Amino acid sequence: RIAGAGTAGGIAGGLMAERVAAMLESREMLLLLAGFHISCAAVLYWFPAPRVAGHGARPPEPAPPREVFRRSPYLFSLAGLVLIGTAGAAIADYAFKAGAAETFGKGAPLLRFFAIFYTTTQVLTFAVQTLATRAAIERFGISRTIGALPAGLGAASAVTLLFPVFPMFVITRAVEFILRGSLFRSGYEVLYTPIPPADKRAAKTIIDVGCDRLGDALGAGAVQLLLWAGPSFLLSRVISLAVALAIAGAWIATRLDRLYAGMIEKRLLSEAAAADLSGFEESMVVSGVLESIT
């Protein structure tokens, strides 16, 4: 529901941006953007404080991120997946926006194109979120559902490498945008389920924010290095790099089911030890659950 609300907001924002670009000057968009940010700040300011259960009992303090990552190498796979995926998205986004600027020029036409593109892709993302994500996770598992993003981006980038025309850049960016906001996001959040809440609070910010921003920086830096190397065959080199990153992301995704099952096994054993399940029947139950997972 949260992801769907975010997508619905993207649809509304795209429609408003298209109308502002068509009826007013481009700088008026900044006023619209400022209004939304002020509204968000007001909502956050008046947001009710969280209720603390247990008569003032405080949740345990999260461990230092270094200690959390040391205890759970599984988190390094999540960090690598986010880092590589964001870098590939940044490269695809550069090729898309460079082609759009060359095709539409500057000003209102370019702004209207972006508004139409992002509104359309948000509508398609919402449709996939609603109709396909749950069925994909249940039928294909977490690994294949998440792997749809690097596989889709790699396939679209490979076709773009063969046919480097602007419509293919649009399709490649749209494929990445739709799959990231639907199948990838839904499967990715499930990966945090077996992580203890305190460890999750410590690691999620590092991965979801730090690695995401670092991926953007690496993607932009790679494009800048290619620009310094010379403009000849720039787009083909950029798209080739996107294909390579997609292959690396797909390889990490193929390992996630096994790593996820291992984390669930570890969590179950930890809970069993805490509950002191020393009886024969309880041991058989835990053994059967673990066997069904692995």
PDB file of C-alpha atoms in Angstrom:
ATOM      1  CA  ARG A   1       0.000   0.000   0.000  1.00  0.00           C
ATOM      2  CA  ILE A   2       2.844   2.394   0.769  1.00  0.00           C
ATOM      3  CA  ALA A   3       4.523   1.634  -2.561  1.00  0.00           C
ATOM      4  CA  GLY A   4       1.183   2.026  -4.347  1.00  0.00           C
ATOM      5  CA  ALA A   5       0.576   5.395  -2.660  1.00  0.00           C
ATOM      6  CA  GLY A   6       4.014   6.554  -3.766  1.00  0.00           C
ATOM      7  CA  THR A   7       3.296   5.514  -7.337  1.00  0.00           C
ATOM      8  CA  ALA A   8      -0.106   7.242  -7.263  1.00  0.00           C
ATOM      9  CA  GLY A   9       1.630  10.406  -6.089  1.00  0.00           C
ATOM     10  CA  GLY A  10       4.049  10.108  -9.005  1.00  0.00           C
ATOM     11  CA  ILE A  11       1.128   9.860 -11.424  1.00  0.00           C
ATOM     12  CA  ALA A  12      -0.519  12.972  -9.956  1.00  0.00           C
ATOM     13  CA  GLY A  13       2.775  14.858 -10.003  1.00  0.00           C
ATOM     14  CA  GLY A  14       3.421  13.954 -13.626  1.00  0.00           C
ATOM     15  CA  LEU A  15      -0.023  15.141 -14.701  1.00  0.00           C
ATOM     16  CA  MET A  16       0.404  18.452 -12.869  1.00  0.00           C
ATOM     17  CA  ALA A  17       3.899  18.934 -14.314  1.00  0.00           C
ATOM     18  CA  GLU A  18       2.611  18.385 -17.863  1.00  0.00           C
ATOM     19  CA  ARG A  19      -0.158  20.962 -17.397  1.00  0.00           C
ATOM     20  CA  VAL A  20       2.205  23.511 -15.835  1.00  0.00           C
ATOM     21  CA  ALA A  21       4.661  23.060 -18.704  1.00  0.00           C
ATOM     22  CA  ALA A  22       1.867  23.470 -21.268  1.00  0.00           C
ATOM     23  CA  MET A  23       0.191  26.526 -19.701  1.00  0.00           C
ATOM     24  CA  LEU A  24       2.923  28.394 -17.811  1.00  0.00           C
ATOM     25  CA  GLU A  25       6.639  29.074 -18.010  1.00  0.00           C
ATOM     26  CA  SER A  26       9.113  26.403 -16.987  1.00  0.00           C
ATOM     27  CA  ARG A  27      10.255  28.282 -13.877  1.00  0.00           C
ATOM     28  CA  GLU A  28       6.715  28.078 -12.492  1.00  0.00           C
ATOM     29  CA  MET A  29       7.477  24.395 -11.890  1.00  0.00           C
ATOM     30  CA  LEU A  30       9.805  25.461  -9.076  1.00  0.00           C
ATOM     31  CA  LEU A  31       6.890  27.083  -7.249  1.00  0.00           C
ATOM     32  CA  LEU A  32       4.879  23.864  -7.533  1.00  0.00           C
ATOM     33  CA  LEU A  33       7.841  21.869  -6.253  1.00  0.00           C
ATOM     34  CA  ALA A  34       8.369  24.276  -3.342  1.00  0.00           C
ATOM     35  CA  GLY A  35       4.704  24.001  -2.394  1.00  0.00           C
ATOM     36  CA  PHE A  36       4.867  20.217  -2.206  1.00  0.00           C
ATOM     37  CA  HIS A  37       8.029  20.262  -0.097  1.00  0.00           C
ATOM     38  CA  ILE A  38       6.532  22.776   2.334  1.00  0.00           C
ATOM     39  CA  SER A  39       3.433  20.575   2.614  1.00  0.00           C
ATOM     40  CA  CYS A  40       5.615  17.525   3.345  1.00  0.00           C
ATOM     41  CA  ALA A  41       7.511  19.458   6.017  1.00  0.00           C
ATOM     42  CA  ALA A  42       4.215  20.503   7.660  1.00  0.00           C
ATOM     43  CA  VAL A  43       2.917  16.914   7.664  1.00  0.00           C
ATOM     44  CA  LEU A  44       6.136  15.636   9.232  1.00  0.00           C
ATOM     45  CA  TYR A  45       6.095  18.397  11.841  1.00  0.00           C
ATOM     46  CA  TRP A  46       2.570  17.498  12.971  1.00  0.00           C
ATOM     47  CA  PHE A  47       3.086  13.752  12.640  1.00  0.00           C
ATOM     48  CA  PRO A  48       2.081  12.016  15.887  1.00  0.00           C
ATOM     49  CA  ALA A  49       4.864  10.601  18.031  1.00  0.00           C
ATOM     50  CA  PRO A  50       5.123   6.781  18.030  1.00  0.00           C
ATOM     51  CA  ARG A  51       3.502   4.991  20.923  1.00  0.00           C
ATOM     52  CA  VAL A  52       5.868   3.064  23.186  1.00  0.00           C
ATOM     53  CA  ALA A  53       4.402  -0.224  24.379  1.00  0.00           C
ATOM     54  CA  GLY A  54       5.130  -1.850  27.707  1.00  0.00           C
ATOM     55  CA  HIS A  55       4.707   1.093  30.116  1.00  0.00           C
ATOM     56  CA  GLY A  56       7.634   3.137  28.936  1.00  0.00           C
ATOM     57  CA  ALA A  57       9.841   0.237  27.855  1.00  0.00           C
ATOM     58  CA  ARG A  58      12.293   1.386  25.204  1.00  0.00           C
ATOM     59  CA  PRO A  59      13.284  -0.765  22.233  1.00  0.00           C
ATOM     60  CA  PRO A  60      16.834  -2.084  22.314  1.00  0.00           C
ATOM     61  CA  GLU A  61      19.485   0.193  20.929  1.00  0.00           C
ATOM     62  CA  PRO A  62      20.694  -0.903  17.481  1.00  0.00           C
ATOM     63  CA  ALA A  63      24.192  -2.294  17.278  1.00  0.00           C
ATOM     64  CA  PRO A  64      26.888  -0.358  15.386  1.00  0.00           C
ATOM     65  CA  PRO A  65      26.553  -0.965  11.606  1.00  0.00           C
ATOM     66  CA  ARG A  66      30.051  -2.467  11.415  1.00  0.00           C
ATOM     67  CA  GLU A  67      29.106  -5.089  13.993  1.00  0.00           C
ATOM     68  CA  VAL A  68      25.800  -5.838  12.239  1.00  0.00           C
ATOM     69  CA  PHE A  69      27.499  -6.410   8.894  1.00  0.00           C
ATOM     70  CA  ARG A  70      30.151  -8.564  10.543  1.00  0.00           C
ATOM     71  CA  ARG A  71      27.478 -10.814  12.057  1.00  0.00           C
ATOM     72  CA  SER A  72      25.452 -11.022   8.833  1.00  0.00           C
ATOM     73  CA  PRO A  73      27.491 -11.309   5.617  1.00  0.00           C
ATOM     74  CA  TYR A  74      24.078 -11.661   3.967  1.00  0.00           C
ATOM     75  CA  LEU A  75      23.781  -7.886   4.218  1.00  0.00           C
ATOM     76  CA  PHE A  76      26.811  -7.428   1.948  1.00  0.00           C
ATOM     77  CA  SER A  77      24.848  -9.117  -0.852  1.00  0.00           C
ATOM     78  CA  LEU A  78      21.968  -6.673  -0.351  1.00  0.00           C
ATOM     79  CA  ALA A  79      24.387  -3.750  -0.344  1.00  0.00           C
ATOM     80  CA  GLY A  80      26.058  -4.976  -3.540  1.00  0.00           C
ATOM     81  CA  LEU A  81      22.697  -5.496  -5.210  1.00  0.00           C
ATOM     82  CA  VAL A  82      21.578  -1.943  -4.402  1.00  0.00           C
ATOM     83  CA  LEU A  83      24.938  -0.432  -5.352  1.00  0.00           C
ATOM     84  CA  ILE A  84      25.181  -2.172  -8.735  1.00  0.00           C
ATOM     85  CA  GLY A  85      21.499  -1.677  -9.548  1.00  0.00           C
ATOM     86  CA  THR A  86      21.588   2.052  -8.821  1.00  0.00           C
ATOM     87  CA  ALA A  87      24.785   2.538 -10.820  1.00  0.00           C
ATOM     88  CA  GLY A  88      23.201   0.800 -13.813  1.00  0.00           C
ATOM     89  CA  ALA A  89      20.065   2.917 -13.462  1.00  0.00           C
ATOM     90  CA  ALA A  90      22.144   6.119 -13.361  1.00  0.00           C
ATOM     91  CA  ILE A  91      23.913   5.136 -16.584  1.00  0.00           C
ATOM     92  CA  ALA A  92      20.630   4.267 -18.333  1.00  0.00           C
ATOM     93  CA  ASP A  93      19.156   7.556 -17.100  1.00  0.00           C
ATOM     94  CA  TYR A  94      22.084   9.523 -18.567  1.00  0.00           C
ATOM     95  CA  ALA A  95      21.647   7.938 -21.996  1.00  0.00           C
ATOM     96  CA  PHE A  96      17.892   8.551 -21.860  1.00  0.00           C
ATOM     97  CA  LYS A  97      18.138  12.215 -20.844  1.00  0.00           C
ATOM     98  CA  ALA A  98      20.954  12.948 -23.275  1.00  0.00           C
ATOM     99  CA  GLY A  99      18.839  11.553 -26.108  1.00  0.00           C
ATOM    100  CA  ALA A 100      15.791  13.507 -24.934  1.00  0.00           C
ATOM    101  CA  ALA A 101      17.714  16.784 -24.794  1.00  0.00           C
ATOM    102  CA  GLU A 102      19.084  16.166 -28.296  1.00  0.00           C
ATOM    103  CA  THR A 103      15.614  15.320 -29.644  1.00  0.00           C
ATOM    104  CA  PHE A 104      13.444  17.970 -27.959  1.00  0.00           C
ATOM    105  CA  GLY A 105      15.911  20.726 -27.130  1.00  0.00           C
ATOM    106  CA  LYS A 106      15.388  22.862 -24.041  1.00  0.00           C
ATOM    107  CA  GLY A 107      12.375  24.465 -22.414  1.00  0.00           C
ATOM    108  CA  ALA A 108       8.715  23.500 -22.369  1.00  0.00           C
ATOM    109  CA  PRO A 109       8.827  20.711 -25.026  1.00  0.00           C
ATOM    110  CA  LEU A 110      11.484  18.811 -23.071  1.00  0.00           C
ATOM    111  CA  LEU A 111       9.634  19.360 -19.804  1.00  0.00           C
ATOM    112  CA  ARG A 112       6.351  18.117 -21.282  1.00  0.00           C
ATOM    113  CA  PHE A 113       8.076  15.024 -22.666  1.00  0.00           C
ATOM    114  CA  PHE A 114       9.514  14.153 -19.256  1.00  0.00           C
ATOM    115  CA  ALA A 115       6.129  14.739 -17.606  1.00  0.00           C
ATOM    116  CA  ILE A 116       4.376  12.433 -20.077  1.00  0.00           C
ATOM    117  CA  PHE A 117       7.103   9.793 -19.805  1.00  0.00           C
ATOM    118  CA  TYR A 118       7.129   9.648 -16.009  1.00  0.00           C
ATOM    119  CA  THR A 119       3.339   9.730 -15.760  1.00  0.00           C
ATOM    120  CA  THR A 120       3.026   6.845 -18.218  1.00  0.00           C
ATOM    121  CA  THR A 121       5.696   4.763 -16.506  1.00  0.00           C
ATOM    122  CA  GLN A 122       4.115   5.419 -13.100  1.00  0.00           C
ATOM    123  CA  VAL A 123       0.757   4.169 -14.396  1.00  0.00           C
ATOM    124  CA  LEU A 124       2.409   1.012 -15.744  1.00  0.00           C
ATOM    125  CA  THR A 125       4.329   0.581 -12.477  1.00  0.00           C
ATOM    126  CA  PHE A 126       1.093   0.813 -10.511  1.00  0.00           C
ATOM    127  CA  ALA A 127      -0.493  -1.803 -12.770  1.00  0.00           C
ATOM    128  CA  VAL A 128       2.413  -4.227 -12.277  1.00  0.00           C
ATOM    129  CA  GLN A 129       2.428  -3.555  -8.517  1.00  0.00           C
ATOM    130  CA  THR A 130      -1.265  -4.348  -8.310  1.00  0.00           C
ATOM    131  CA  LEU A 131      -1.550  -7.285 -10.677  1.00  0.00           C
ATOM    132  CA  ALA A 132       1.806  -9.071 -10.819  1.00  0.00           C
ATOM    133  CA  THR A 133       4.082  -8.582  -7.816  1.00  0.00           C
ATOM    134  CA  ARG A 134       2.371 -10.901  -5.326  1.00  0.00           C
ATOM    135  CA  ALA A 135       1.886 -13.636  -7.930  1.00  0.00           C
ATOM    136  CA  ALA A 136       5.510 -13.302  -9.078  1.00  0.00           C
ATOM    137  CA  ILE A 137       6.928 -13.735  -5.563  1.00  0.00           C
ATOM    138  CA  GLU A 138       4.668 -16.705  -4.798  1.00  0.00           C
ATOM    139  CA  ARG A 139       5.290 -18.458  -8.129  1.00  0.00           C
ATOM    140  CA  PHE A 140       8.891 -17.609  -8.995  1.00  0.00           C
ATOM    141  CA  GLY A 141      10.405 -16.840  -5.584  1.00  0.00           C
ATOM    142  CA  ILE A 142      12.337 -13.852  -4.324  1.00  0.00           C
ATOM    143  CA  SER A 143      15.471 -14.401  -6.393  1.00  0.00           C
ATOM    144  CA  ARG A 144      13.759 -14.501  -9.779  1.00  0.00           C
ATOM    145  CA  THR A 145      11.397 -11.678  -8.903  1.00  0.00           C
ATOM    146  CA  ILE A 146      14.266  -9.387  -7.945  1.00  0.00           C
ATOM    147  CA  GLY A 147      16.354 -10.682 -10.845  1.00  0.00           C
ATOM    148  CA  ALA A 148      13.710  -9.390 -13.265  1.00  0.00           C
ATOM    149  CA  LEU A 149      15.222  -5.907 -12.862  1.00  0.00           C
ATOM    150  CA  PRO A 150      18.830  -6.635 -13.913  1.00  0.00           C
ATOM    151  CA  ALA A 151      17.618  -9.149 -16.510  1.00  0.00           C
ATOM    152  CA  GLY A 152      15.185  -6.657 -18.025  1.00  0.00           C
ATOM    153  CA  LEU A 153      17.691  -3.808 -17.964  1.00  0.00           C
ATOM    154  CA  GLY A 154      20.423  -5.987 -19.450  1.00  0.00           C
ATOM    155  CA  ALA A 155      18.189  -7.287 -22.256  1.00  0.00           C
ATOM    156  CA  ALA A 156      16.887  -3.816 -23.143  1.00  0.00           C
ATOM    157  CA  SER A 157      20.408  -2.344 -23.024  1.00  0.00           C
ATOM    158  CA  ALA A 158      21.732  -5.110 -25.284  1.00  0.00           C
ATOM    159  CA  VAL A 159      19.026  -4.362 -27.868  1.00  0.00           C
ATOM    160  CA  THR A 160      19.800  -0.645 -27.570  1.00  0.00           C
ATOM    161  CA  LEU A 161      23.455  -1.429 -28.214  1.00  0.00           C
ATOM    162  CA  LEU A 162      22.420  -3.036 -31.520  1.00  0.00           C
ATOM    163  CA  PHE A 163      19.886  -0.324 -32.405  1.00  0.00           C
ATOM    164  CA  PRO A 164      21.099   2.930 -30.782  1.00  0.00           C
ATOM    165  CA  VAL A 165      18.075   5.102 -31.578  1.00  0.00           C
ATOM    166  CA  PHE A 166      16.225   7.365 -29.170  1.00  0.00           C
ATOM    167  CA  PRO A 167      13.050   5.209 -28.857  1.00  0.00           C
ATOM    168  CA  MET A 168      15.226   2.352 -27.585  1.00  0.00           C
ATOM    169  CA  PHE A 169      16.726   4.637 -24.922  1.00  0.00           C
ATOM    170  CA  VAL A 170      13.177   5.475 -23.854  1.00  0.00           C
ATOM    171  CA  ILE A 171      12.219   1.787 -23.692  1.00  0.00           C
ATOM    172  CA  THR A 172      15.355   0.882 -21.713  1.00  0.00           C
ATOM    173  CA  ARG A 173      14.728   3.609 -19.139  1.00  0.00           C
ATOM    174  CA  ALA A 174      11.049   2.689 -18.906  1.00  0.00           C
ATOM    175  CA  VAL A 175      11.846  -1.005 -18.344  1.00  0.00           C
ATOM    176  CA  GLU A 176      14.261  -0.131 -15.538  1.00  0.00           C
ATOM    177  CA  PHE A 177      11.837   2.335 -13.956  1.00  0.00           C
ATOM    178  CA  ILE A 178       8.818   0.002 -14.022  1.00  0.00           C
ATOM    179  CA  LEU A 179      10.619  -3.111 -12.791  1.00  0.00           C
ATOM    180  CA  ARG A 180      12.408  -1.234 -10.008  1.00  0.00           C
ATOM    181  CA  GLY A 181       9.198   0.296  -8.685  1.00  0.00           C
ATOM    182  CA  SER A 182       7.206  -2.946  -8.772  1.00  0.00           C
ATOM    183  CA  LEU A 183       8.826  -6.399  -8.818  1.00  0.00           C
ATOM    184  CA  PHE A 184      12.200  -5.354  -7.440  1.00  0.00           C
ATOM    185  CA  ARG A 185      10.842  -3.189  -4.635  1.00  0.00           C
ATOM    186  CA  SER A 186       8.346  -5.802  -3.454  1.00  0.00           C
ATOM    187  CA  GLY A 187      10.877  -8.633  -3.470  1.00  0.00           C
ATOM    188  CA  TYR A 188      13.646  -6.522  -1.970  1.00  0.00           C
ATOM    189  CA  GLU A 189      11.646  -5.568   1.120  1.00  0.00           C
ATOM    190  CA  VAL A 190      10.962  -9.255   1.828  1.00  0.00           C
ATOM    191  CA  LEU A 191      14.708  -9.867   2.064  1.00  0.00           C
ATOM    192  CA  TYR A 192      14.806  -7.967   5.367  1.00  0.00           C
ATOM    193  CA  THR A 193      12.256 -10.294   7.024  1.00  0.00           C
ATOM    194  CA  PRO A 194      14.723 -12.702   8.734  1.00  0.00           C
ATOM    195  CA  ILE A 195      16.938  -9.884  10.049  1.00  0.00           C
ATOM    196  CA  PRO A 196      16.357  -8.995  13.733  1.00  0.00           C
ATOM    197  CA  PRO A 197      14.627  -5.602  14.093  1.00  0.00           C
ATOM    198  CA  ALA A 198      17.570  -3.929  15.850  1.00  0.00           C
ATOM    199  CA  ASP A 199      20.006  -5.081  13.149  1.00  0.00           C
ATOM    200  CA  LYS A 200      17.547  -4.046  10.458  1.00  0.00           C
ATOM    201  CA  ARG A 201      17.360  -0.493  11.842  1.00  0.00           C
ATOM    202  CA  ALA A 202      21.138  -0.276  11.874  1.00  0.00           C
ATOM    203  CA  ALA A 203      21.716  -1.701   8.387  1.00  0.00           C
ATOM    204  CA  LYS A 204      18.761  -0.527   6.323  1.00  0.00           C
ATOM    205  CA  THR A 205      19.753   3.138   6.313  1.00  0.00           C
ATOM    206  CA  ILE A 206      23.298   2.258   5.285  1.00  0.00           C
ATOM    207  CA  ILE A 207      22.075   0.074   2.419  1.00  0.00           C
ATOM    208  CA  ASP A 208      18.964   1.894   1.234  1.00  0.00           C
ATOM    209  CA  VAL A 209      20.431   5.393   1.480  1.00  0.00           C
ATOM    210  CA  GLY A 210      24.213   5.123   1.583  1.00  0.00           C
ATOM    211  CA  CYS A 211      24.647   2.416  -1.059  1.00  0.00           C
ATOM    212  CA  ASP A 212      21.914   3.936  -3.209  1.00  0.00           C
ATOM    213  CA  ARG A 213      23.612   7.346  -3.252  1.00  0.00           C
ATOM    214  CA  LEU A 214      27.015   5.740  -3.753  1.00  0.00           C
ATOM    215  CA  GLY A 215      25.623   3.830  -6.737  1.00  0.00           C
ATOM    216  CA  ASP A 216      24.407   7.102  -8.238  1.00  0.00           C
ATOM    217  CA  ALA A 217      27.860   8.596  -7.717  1.00  0.00           C
ATOM    218  CA  LEU A 218      29.616   5.595  -9.291  1.00  0.00           C
ATOM    219  CA  GLY A 219      27.295   5.632 -12.295  1.00  0.00           C
ATOM    220  CA  ALA A 220      27.760   9.368 -12.810  1.00  0.00           C
ATOM    221  CA  GLY A 221      31.509   9.059 -12.289  1.00  0.00           C
ATOM    222  CA  ALA A 222      31.756   6.271 -14.857  1.00  0.00           C
ATOM    223  CA  VAL A 223      29.910   8.408 -17.414  1.00  0.00           C
ATOM    224  CA  GLN A 224      32.208  11.348 -16.654  1.00  0.00           C
ATOM    225  CA  LEU A 225      35.296   9.175 -17.184  1.00  0.00           C
ATOM    226  CA  LEU A 226      33.908   8.051 -20.529  1.00  0.00           C
ATOM    227  CA  LEU A 227      33.289  11.696 -21.466  1.00  0.00           C
ATOM    228  CA  TRP A 228      36.905  12.547 -20.640  1.00  0.00           C
ATOM    229  CA  ALA A 229      38.065   9.605 -22.738  1.00  0.00           C
ATOM    230  CA  GLY A 230      36.462  11.224 -25.782  1.00  0.00           C
ATOM    231  CA  PRO A 231      33.018  11.643 -27.339  1.00  0.00           C
ATOM    232  CA  SER A 232      33.586   8.995 -30.013  1.00  0.00           C
ATOM    233  CA  PHE A 233      31.394   5.928 -29.441  1.00  0.00           C
ATOM    234  CA  LEU A 234      30.351   7.427 -26.092  1.00  0.00           C
ATOM    235  CA  LEU A 235      26.796   6.038 -26.062  1.00  0.00           C
ATOM    236  CA  SER A 236      27.907   2.558 -27.111  1.00  0.00           C
ATOM    237  CA  ARG A 237      30.438   2.454 -24.269  1.00  0.00           C
ATOM    238  CA  VAL A 238      27.844   3.762 -21.812  1.00  0.00           C
ATOM    239  CA  ILE A 239      25.302   1.131 -22.836  1.00  0.00           C
ATOM    240  CA  SER A 240      27.962  -1.602 -22.735  1.00  0.00           C
ATOM    241  CA  LEU A 241      28.731  -0.629 -19.143  1.00  0.00           C
ATOM    242  CA  ALA A 242      25.017  -0.817 -18.306  1.00  0.00           C
ATOM    243  CA  VAL A 243      24.909  -4.352 -19.739  1.00  0.00           C
ATOM    244  CA  ALA A 244      27.937  -5.397 -17.656  1.00  0.00           C
ATOM    245  CA  LEU A 245      26.389  -4.013 -14.467  1.00  0.00           C
ATOM    246  CA  ALA A 246      23.096  -5.765 -15.237  1.00  0.00           C
ATOM    247  CA  ILE A 247      24.924  -9.088 -15.586  1.00  0.00           C
ATOM    248  CA  ALA A 248      26.626  -8.544 -12.211  1.00  0.00           C
ATOM    249  CA  GLY A 249      23.293  -7.669 -10.601  1.00  0.00           C
ATOM    250  CA  ALA A 250      21.634 -10.765 -12.063  1.00  0.00           C
ATOM    251  CA  TRP A 251      24.437 -12.941 -10.659  1.00  0.00           C
ATOM    252  CA  ILE A 252      23.882 -11.537  -7.162  1.00  0.00           C
ATOM    253  CA  ALA A 253      20.123 -12.064  -7.511  1.00  0.00           C
ATOM    254  CA  THR A 254      20.577 -15.756  -8.332  1.00  0.00           C
ATOM    255  CA  ARG A 255      22.198 -16.305  -4.911  1.00  0.00           C
ATOM    256  CA  LEU A 256      19.492 -14.614  -2.859  1.00  0.00           C
ATOM    257  CA  ASP A 257      17.141 -17.572  -2.383  1.00  0.00           C
ATOM    258  CA  ARG A 258      19.903 -19.672  -0.811  1.00  0.00           C
ATOM    259  CA  LEU A 259      21.140 -16.788   1.337  1.00  0.00           C
ATOM    260  CA  TYR A 260      17.589 -15.926   2.409  1.00  0.00           C
ATOM    261  CA  ALA A 261      16.885 -19.531   3.433  1.00  0.00           C
ATOM    262  CA  GLY A 262      20.137 -19.584   5.390  1.00  0.00           C
ATOM    263  CA  MET A 263      19.142 -16.436   7.278  1.00  0.00           C
ATOM    264  CA  ILE A 264      15.725 -17.902   8.137  1.00  0.00           C
ATOM    265  CA  GLU A 265      17.411 -21.090   9.375  1.00  0.00           C
ATOM    266  CA  LYS A 266      19.793 -19.058  11.526  1.00  0.00           C
ATOM    267  CA  ARG A 267      16.930 -16.979  12.959  1.00  0.00           C
ATOM    268  CA  LEU A 268      14.843 -20.083  13.736  1.00  0.00           C
ATOM    269  CA  LEU A 269      17.744 -21.761  15.483  1.00  0.00           C
ATOM    270  CA  SER A 270      18.345 -18.600  17.500  1.00  0.00           C
ATOM    271  CA  GLU A 271      14.686 -18.421  18.529  1.00  0.00           C
ATOM    272  CA  ALA A 272      14.673 -22.124  19.355  1.00  0.00           C
ATOM    273  CA  ALA A 273      17.717 -21.741  21.588  1.00  0.00           C
ATOM    274  CA  ALA A 274      16.099 -18.797  23.352  1.00  0.00           C
ATOM    275  CA  ALA A 275      12.943 -20.842  23.949  1.00  0.00           C
ATOM    276  CA  ASP A 276      14.984 -23.839  25.197  1.00  0.00           C
ATOM    277  CA  LEU A 277      13.236 -26.350  22.923  1.00  0.00           C
ATOM    278  CA  SER A 278      14.917 -29.426  24.306  1.00  0.00           C
ATOM    279  CA  GLY A 279      11.987 -31.842  24.005  1.00  0.00           C
ATOM    280  CA  PHE A 280      11.800 -34.478  21.287  1.00  0.00           C
ATOM    281  CA  GLU A 281       8.539 -33.262  19.748  1.00  0.00           C
ATOM    282  CA  GLU A 282       9.635 -29.639  19.633  1.00  0.00           C
ATOM    283  CA  SER A 283      12.950 -30.623  18.069  1.00  0.00           C
ATOM    284  CA  MET A 284      11.169 -32.624  15.385  1.00  0.00           C
ATOM    285  CA  VAL A 285       8.939 -29.642  14.570  1.00  0.00           C
ATOM    286  CA  VAL A 286      11.892 -27.265  14.231  1.00  0.00           C
ATOM    287  CA  SER A 287      13.782 -29.835  12.145  1.00  0.00           C
ATOM    288  CA  GLY A 288      10.817 -30.264   9.806  1.00  0.00           C
ATOM    289  CA  VAL A 289      10.456 -26.509   9.318  1.00  0.00           C
ATOM    290  CA  LEU A 290      14.144 -26.109   8.521  1.00  0.00           C
ATOM    291  CA  GLU A 291      14.077 -29.031   6.131  1.00  0.00           C
ATOM    292  CA  SER A 292      11.114 -27.567   4.252  1.00  0.00           C
ATOM    293  CA  ILE A 293      12.954 -24.239   3.872  1.00  0.00           C
ATOM    294  CA  THR A 294      16.279 -25.623   2.708  1.00  0.00           C
TER     295      THR A 294
END
